[in-house]
Short mmCIF file of C-alpha atoms in Angstrom, two decimals:
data_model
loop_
_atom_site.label_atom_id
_atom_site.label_comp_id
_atom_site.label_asym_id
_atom_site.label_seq_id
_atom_site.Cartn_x
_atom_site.Cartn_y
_atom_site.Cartn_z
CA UNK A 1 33.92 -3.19 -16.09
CA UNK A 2 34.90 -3.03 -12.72
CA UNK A 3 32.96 -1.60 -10.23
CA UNK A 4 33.57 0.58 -6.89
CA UNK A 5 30.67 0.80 -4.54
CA UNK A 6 30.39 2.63 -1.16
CA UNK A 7 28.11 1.35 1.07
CA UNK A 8 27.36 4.13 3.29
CA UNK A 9 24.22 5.56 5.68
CA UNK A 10 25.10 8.37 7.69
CA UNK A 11 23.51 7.27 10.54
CA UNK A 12 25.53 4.55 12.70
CA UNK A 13 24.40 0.99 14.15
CA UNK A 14 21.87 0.53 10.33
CA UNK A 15 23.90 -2.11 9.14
CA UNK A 16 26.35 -1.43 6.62
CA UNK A 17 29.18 -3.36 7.94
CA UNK A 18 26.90 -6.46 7.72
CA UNK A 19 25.70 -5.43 4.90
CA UNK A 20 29.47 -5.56 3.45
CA UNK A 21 30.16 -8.48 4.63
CA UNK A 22 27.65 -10.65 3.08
CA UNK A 23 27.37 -8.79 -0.23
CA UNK A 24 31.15 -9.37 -0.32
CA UNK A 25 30.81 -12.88 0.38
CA UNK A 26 27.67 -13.37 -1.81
CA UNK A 27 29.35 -11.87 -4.69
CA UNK A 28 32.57 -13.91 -4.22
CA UNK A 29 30.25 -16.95 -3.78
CA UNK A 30 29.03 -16.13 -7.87
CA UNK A 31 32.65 -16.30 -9.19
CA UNK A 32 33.58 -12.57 -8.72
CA UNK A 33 36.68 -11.61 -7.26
CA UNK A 34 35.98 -9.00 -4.45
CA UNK A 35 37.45 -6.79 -2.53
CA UNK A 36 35.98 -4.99 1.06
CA UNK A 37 37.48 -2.35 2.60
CA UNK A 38 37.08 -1.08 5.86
CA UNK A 39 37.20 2.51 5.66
CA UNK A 40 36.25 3.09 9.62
CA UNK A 41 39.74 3.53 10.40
CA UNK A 42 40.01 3.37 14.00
CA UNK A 43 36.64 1.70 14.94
CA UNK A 44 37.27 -1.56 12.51
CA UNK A 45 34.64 -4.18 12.84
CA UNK A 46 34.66 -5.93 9.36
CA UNK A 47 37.41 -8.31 9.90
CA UNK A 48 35.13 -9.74 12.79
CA UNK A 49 32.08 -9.96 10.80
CA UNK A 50 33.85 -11.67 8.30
CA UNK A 51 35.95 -14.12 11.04
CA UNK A 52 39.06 -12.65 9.98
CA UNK A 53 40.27 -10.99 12.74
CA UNK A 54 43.09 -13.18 14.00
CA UNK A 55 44.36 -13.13 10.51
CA UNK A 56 45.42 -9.73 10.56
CA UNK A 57 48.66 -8.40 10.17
CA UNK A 58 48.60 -5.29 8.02
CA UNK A 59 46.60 -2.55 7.52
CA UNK A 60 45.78 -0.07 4.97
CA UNK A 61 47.56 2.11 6.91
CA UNK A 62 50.53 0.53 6.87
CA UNK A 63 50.39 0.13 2.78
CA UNK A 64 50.09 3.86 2.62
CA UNK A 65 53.19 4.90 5.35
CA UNK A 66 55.16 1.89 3.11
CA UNK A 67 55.49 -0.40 5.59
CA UNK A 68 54.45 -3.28 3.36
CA UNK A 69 53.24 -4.23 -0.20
CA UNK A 70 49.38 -3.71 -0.68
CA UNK A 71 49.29 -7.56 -1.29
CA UNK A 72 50.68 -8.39 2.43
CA UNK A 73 47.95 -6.04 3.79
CA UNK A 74 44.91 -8.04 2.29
CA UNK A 75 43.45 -10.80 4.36
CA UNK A 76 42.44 -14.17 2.00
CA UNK A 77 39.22 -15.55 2.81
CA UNK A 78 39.45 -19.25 3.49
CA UNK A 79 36.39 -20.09 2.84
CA UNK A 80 36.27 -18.50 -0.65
CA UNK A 81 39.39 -17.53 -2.18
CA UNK A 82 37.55 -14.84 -4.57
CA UNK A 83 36.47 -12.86 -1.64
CA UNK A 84 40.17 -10.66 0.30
CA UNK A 85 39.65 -7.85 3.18
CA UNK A 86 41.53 -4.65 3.21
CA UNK A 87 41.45 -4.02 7.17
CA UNK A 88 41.44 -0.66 9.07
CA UNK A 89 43.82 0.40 11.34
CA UNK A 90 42.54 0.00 15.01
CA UNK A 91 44.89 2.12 16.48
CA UNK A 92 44.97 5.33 14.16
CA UNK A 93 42.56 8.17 13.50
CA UNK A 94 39.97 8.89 10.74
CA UNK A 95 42.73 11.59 9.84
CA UNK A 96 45.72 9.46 9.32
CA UNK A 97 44.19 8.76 5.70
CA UNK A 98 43.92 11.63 3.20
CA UNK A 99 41.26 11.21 0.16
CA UNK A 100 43.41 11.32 -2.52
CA UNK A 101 45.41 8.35 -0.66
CA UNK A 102 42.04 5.98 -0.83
CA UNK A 103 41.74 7.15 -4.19
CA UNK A 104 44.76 5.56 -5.44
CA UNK A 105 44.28 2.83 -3.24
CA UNK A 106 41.44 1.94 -4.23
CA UNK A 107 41.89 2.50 -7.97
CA UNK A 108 45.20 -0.12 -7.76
CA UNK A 109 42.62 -2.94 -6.23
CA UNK A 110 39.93 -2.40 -8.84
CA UNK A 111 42.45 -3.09 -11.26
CA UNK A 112 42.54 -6.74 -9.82
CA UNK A 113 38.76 -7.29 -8.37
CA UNK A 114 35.61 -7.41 -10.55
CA UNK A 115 34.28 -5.35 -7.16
CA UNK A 116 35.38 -3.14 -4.58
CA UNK A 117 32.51 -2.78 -1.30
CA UNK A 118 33.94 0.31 0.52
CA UNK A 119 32.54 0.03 4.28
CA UNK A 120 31.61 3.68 5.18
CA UNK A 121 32.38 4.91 8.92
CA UNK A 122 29.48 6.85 10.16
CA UNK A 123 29.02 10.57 9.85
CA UNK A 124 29.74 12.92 7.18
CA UNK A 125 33.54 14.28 8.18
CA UNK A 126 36.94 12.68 6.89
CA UNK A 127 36.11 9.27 7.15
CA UNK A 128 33.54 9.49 5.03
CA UNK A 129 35.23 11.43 2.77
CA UNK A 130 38.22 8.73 2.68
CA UNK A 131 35.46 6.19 1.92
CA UNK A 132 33.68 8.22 -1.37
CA UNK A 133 36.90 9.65 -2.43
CA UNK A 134 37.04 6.72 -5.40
CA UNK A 135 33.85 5.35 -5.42
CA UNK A 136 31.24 5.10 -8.75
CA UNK A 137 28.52 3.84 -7.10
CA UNK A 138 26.62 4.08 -3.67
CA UNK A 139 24.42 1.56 -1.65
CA UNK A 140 22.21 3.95 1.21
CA UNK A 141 21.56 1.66 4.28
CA UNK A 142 18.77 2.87 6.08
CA UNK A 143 16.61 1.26 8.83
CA UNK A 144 12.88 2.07 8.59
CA UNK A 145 13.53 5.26 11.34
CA UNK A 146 13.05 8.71 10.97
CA UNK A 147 16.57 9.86 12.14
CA UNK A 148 17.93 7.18 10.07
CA UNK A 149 16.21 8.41 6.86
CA UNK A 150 16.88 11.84 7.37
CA UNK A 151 20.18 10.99 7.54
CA UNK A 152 20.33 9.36 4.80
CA UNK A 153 18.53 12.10 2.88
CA UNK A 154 21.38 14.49 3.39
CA UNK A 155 24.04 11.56 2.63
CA UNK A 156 22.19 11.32 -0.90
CA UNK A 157 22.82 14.80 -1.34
CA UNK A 158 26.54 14.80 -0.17
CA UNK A 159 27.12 11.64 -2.67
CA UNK A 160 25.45 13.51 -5.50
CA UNK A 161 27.82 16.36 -5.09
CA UNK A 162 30.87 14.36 -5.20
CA UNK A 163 29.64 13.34 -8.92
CA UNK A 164 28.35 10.34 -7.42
CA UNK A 165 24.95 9.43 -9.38
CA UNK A 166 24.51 5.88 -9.22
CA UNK A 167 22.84 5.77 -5.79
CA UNK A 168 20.38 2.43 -4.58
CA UNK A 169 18.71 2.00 -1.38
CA UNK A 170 18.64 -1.00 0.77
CA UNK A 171 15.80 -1.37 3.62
CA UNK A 172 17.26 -2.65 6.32
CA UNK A 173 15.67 -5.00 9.60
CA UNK A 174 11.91 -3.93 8.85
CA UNK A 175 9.57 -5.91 10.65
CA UNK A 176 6.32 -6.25 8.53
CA UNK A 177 4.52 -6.75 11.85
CA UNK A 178 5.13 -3.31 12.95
CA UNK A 179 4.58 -1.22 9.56
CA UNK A 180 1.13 -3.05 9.17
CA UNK A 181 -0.39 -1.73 12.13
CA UNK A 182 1.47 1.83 11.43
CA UNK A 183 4.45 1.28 14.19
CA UNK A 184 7.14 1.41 11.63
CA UNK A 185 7.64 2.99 8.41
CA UNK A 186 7.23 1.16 5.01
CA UNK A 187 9.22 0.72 2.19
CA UNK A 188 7.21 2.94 0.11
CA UNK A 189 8.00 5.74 2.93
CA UNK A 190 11.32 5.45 2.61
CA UNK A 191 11.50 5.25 -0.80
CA UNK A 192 9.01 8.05 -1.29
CA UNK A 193 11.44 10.23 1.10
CA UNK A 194 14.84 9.48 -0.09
CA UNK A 195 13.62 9.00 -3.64
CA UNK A 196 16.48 6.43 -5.23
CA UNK A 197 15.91 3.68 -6.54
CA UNK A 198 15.52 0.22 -4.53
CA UNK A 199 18.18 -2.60 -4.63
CA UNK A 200 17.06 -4.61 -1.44
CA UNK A 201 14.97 -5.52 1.54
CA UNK A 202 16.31 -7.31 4.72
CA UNK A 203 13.58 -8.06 7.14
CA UNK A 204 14.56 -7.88 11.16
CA UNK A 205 16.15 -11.27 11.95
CA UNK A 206 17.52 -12.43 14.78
CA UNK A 207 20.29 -14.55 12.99
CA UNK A 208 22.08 -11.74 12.16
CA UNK A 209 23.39 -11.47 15.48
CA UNK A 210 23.98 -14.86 15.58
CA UNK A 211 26.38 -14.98 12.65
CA UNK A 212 28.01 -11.40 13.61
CA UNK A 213 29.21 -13.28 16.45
CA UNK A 214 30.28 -16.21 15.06
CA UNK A 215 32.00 -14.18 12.23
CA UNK A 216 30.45 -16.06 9.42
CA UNK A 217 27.98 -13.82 7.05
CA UNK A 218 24.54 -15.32 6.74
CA UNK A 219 24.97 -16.12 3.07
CA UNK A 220 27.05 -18.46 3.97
CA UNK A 221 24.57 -20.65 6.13
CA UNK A 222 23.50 -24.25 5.17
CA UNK A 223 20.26 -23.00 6.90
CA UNK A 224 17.70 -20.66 4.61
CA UNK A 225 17.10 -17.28 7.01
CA UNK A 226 15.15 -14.08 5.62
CA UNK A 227 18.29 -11.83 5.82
CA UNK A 228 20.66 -14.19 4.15
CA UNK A 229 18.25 -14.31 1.21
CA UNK A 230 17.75 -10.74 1.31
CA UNK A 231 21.42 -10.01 0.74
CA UNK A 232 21.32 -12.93 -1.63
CA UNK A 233 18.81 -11.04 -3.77
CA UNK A 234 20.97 -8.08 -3.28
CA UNK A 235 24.30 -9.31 -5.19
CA UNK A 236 22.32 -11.03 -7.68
CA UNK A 237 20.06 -7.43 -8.46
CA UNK A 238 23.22 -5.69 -9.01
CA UNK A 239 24.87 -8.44 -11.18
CA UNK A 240 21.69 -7.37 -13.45
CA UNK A 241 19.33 -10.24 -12.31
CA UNK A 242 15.61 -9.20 -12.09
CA UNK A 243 14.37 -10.56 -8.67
CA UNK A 244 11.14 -9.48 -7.44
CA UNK A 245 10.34 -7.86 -3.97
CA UNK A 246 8.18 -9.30 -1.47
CA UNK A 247 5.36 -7.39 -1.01
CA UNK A 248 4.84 -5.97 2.26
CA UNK A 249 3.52 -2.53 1.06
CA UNK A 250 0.70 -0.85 3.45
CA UNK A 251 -1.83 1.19 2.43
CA UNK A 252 -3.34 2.29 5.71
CA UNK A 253 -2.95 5.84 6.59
CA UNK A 254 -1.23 6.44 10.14
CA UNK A 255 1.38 8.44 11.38
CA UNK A 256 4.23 7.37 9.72
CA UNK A 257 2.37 7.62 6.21
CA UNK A 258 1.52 11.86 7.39
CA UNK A 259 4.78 12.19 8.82
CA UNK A 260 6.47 11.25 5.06
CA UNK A 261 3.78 13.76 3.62
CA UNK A 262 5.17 16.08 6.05
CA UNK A 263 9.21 15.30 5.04
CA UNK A 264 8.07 15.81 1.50
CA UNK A 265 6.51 18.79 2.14
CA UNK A 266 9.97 19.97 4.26
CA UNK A 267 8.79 20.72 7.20
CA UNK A 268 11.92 18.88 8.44
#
């Protein structure tokens, strides 16, 4: 069966446009035909991630006002054929896309693509909206912050009210470092918070910037780097593969470890 995913956080500046890109590109890389959408219509950053910006002609914008056939609007990757790119308009607002017009968007492509990786705008208003309008399942990017995972709390509980119950959590640029001498919060905070289950962990590296700027996803390196295999892991857990975590679990008690007592106990 096909399958529709939003990857989404709330909170911007977590990751979830990098985290597109290489699940994309990982997925394509298994022999699965994919299909990512940028759904932050007017910001778009997903065609440079992916090195496809000068390649862009068409947008999903201009599919929906008729100005071209869906199949002119998506960019071919070159570098994997299975993997195309449904760009965002630059020019035009969050509101010159209704939900019911993703919907059927989106429903055409998964007719073709084993997956379709919605790239969530941040916030919670139309954009958003546009991006769950279709979607069956949802990856929650969160960074290892307090104001990330709170807003990622209340995106869990927006998602589940759109009858969207297939929900996984991915960890992202924790520095083990930091959450062993109680800095940072650890994966079993966050997951003790947001209570989902967990998909992935991508420890802080410093090639992700690298490869954002060079527009080619970290899967794709000839060189083995921490995040690359983390998103690796990622596309293979959600093909159905069982790959183990590494264990960087802390059982120290410090402030982040009282402050998730506290969230549990709502205080916030």
């Amino acid at each position: 069966m096909n399958r529709i995913i939003v990857i989404t956080s709330g909170k911007g500046g977590v990751g979830k446009t990098t985290t597109t890109a290489n699940l994309g590109m990982a997925l394509a890389r298994r022999g699965r035909k994919v299909v990512v959408i940028d759904a932050d219509f007017g910001l778009r950053n997903l065609d440079l991630l992916l090195g496809l910006e000068n390649r862009v002609v068409y947008t999903a914008v201009d599919v929906l006002a008729g100005q071209c056939r869906l199949e002119q609007a998506l960019v071919k990757d070159k570098r994997h054929a299975n993997l195309a790119l449904l760009p965002a308009a630059q020019n035009r607002t969050k509101d010159a896309v209704k939900p019911d017009q993703m919907r059927k968007l989106v429903t055409v492509l998964s007719r073709a693509y084993n997956y379709v990786l919605v790239d969530c705008p941040a916030g919670i208003e139309m954009g958003f909206q546009n991006a769950i309008s279709a979607a069956q399942e949802a990856l929650i990017v969160t960074t290892p912050e307090i104001a990330a995972v709170r807003d990622a709390d209340r995106v869990i509980g927006l998602l589940e009210a759109n009858n969207i119950k297939k929900i996984n959590l991915i960890v992202n640029r924790l520095r083990p470092a930091m959450v062993q001498v109680n800095d940072m919060m650890s994966v079993e905070d966050v997951q003790e918070i947001l209570a989902i289950p967990l998909i992935g962990i991508v420890p802080d590296d410093e090639r992700v910037i690298v490869s954002t700027n060079r527009g080619e996803p970290l899967v794709l390196s000839e060189e083995p780097s921490m995040a690359g295999t983390a998103f690796d892991h990622i596309a293979r857990r959600l093909e159905g593969e069982t790959i183990e975590f590494p264990d960087l679990s802390v059982n120290n008690e410090g402030f982040f470890s009282r402050l998730r007592k506290m969230f549990s106990a709502k205080i916030f």
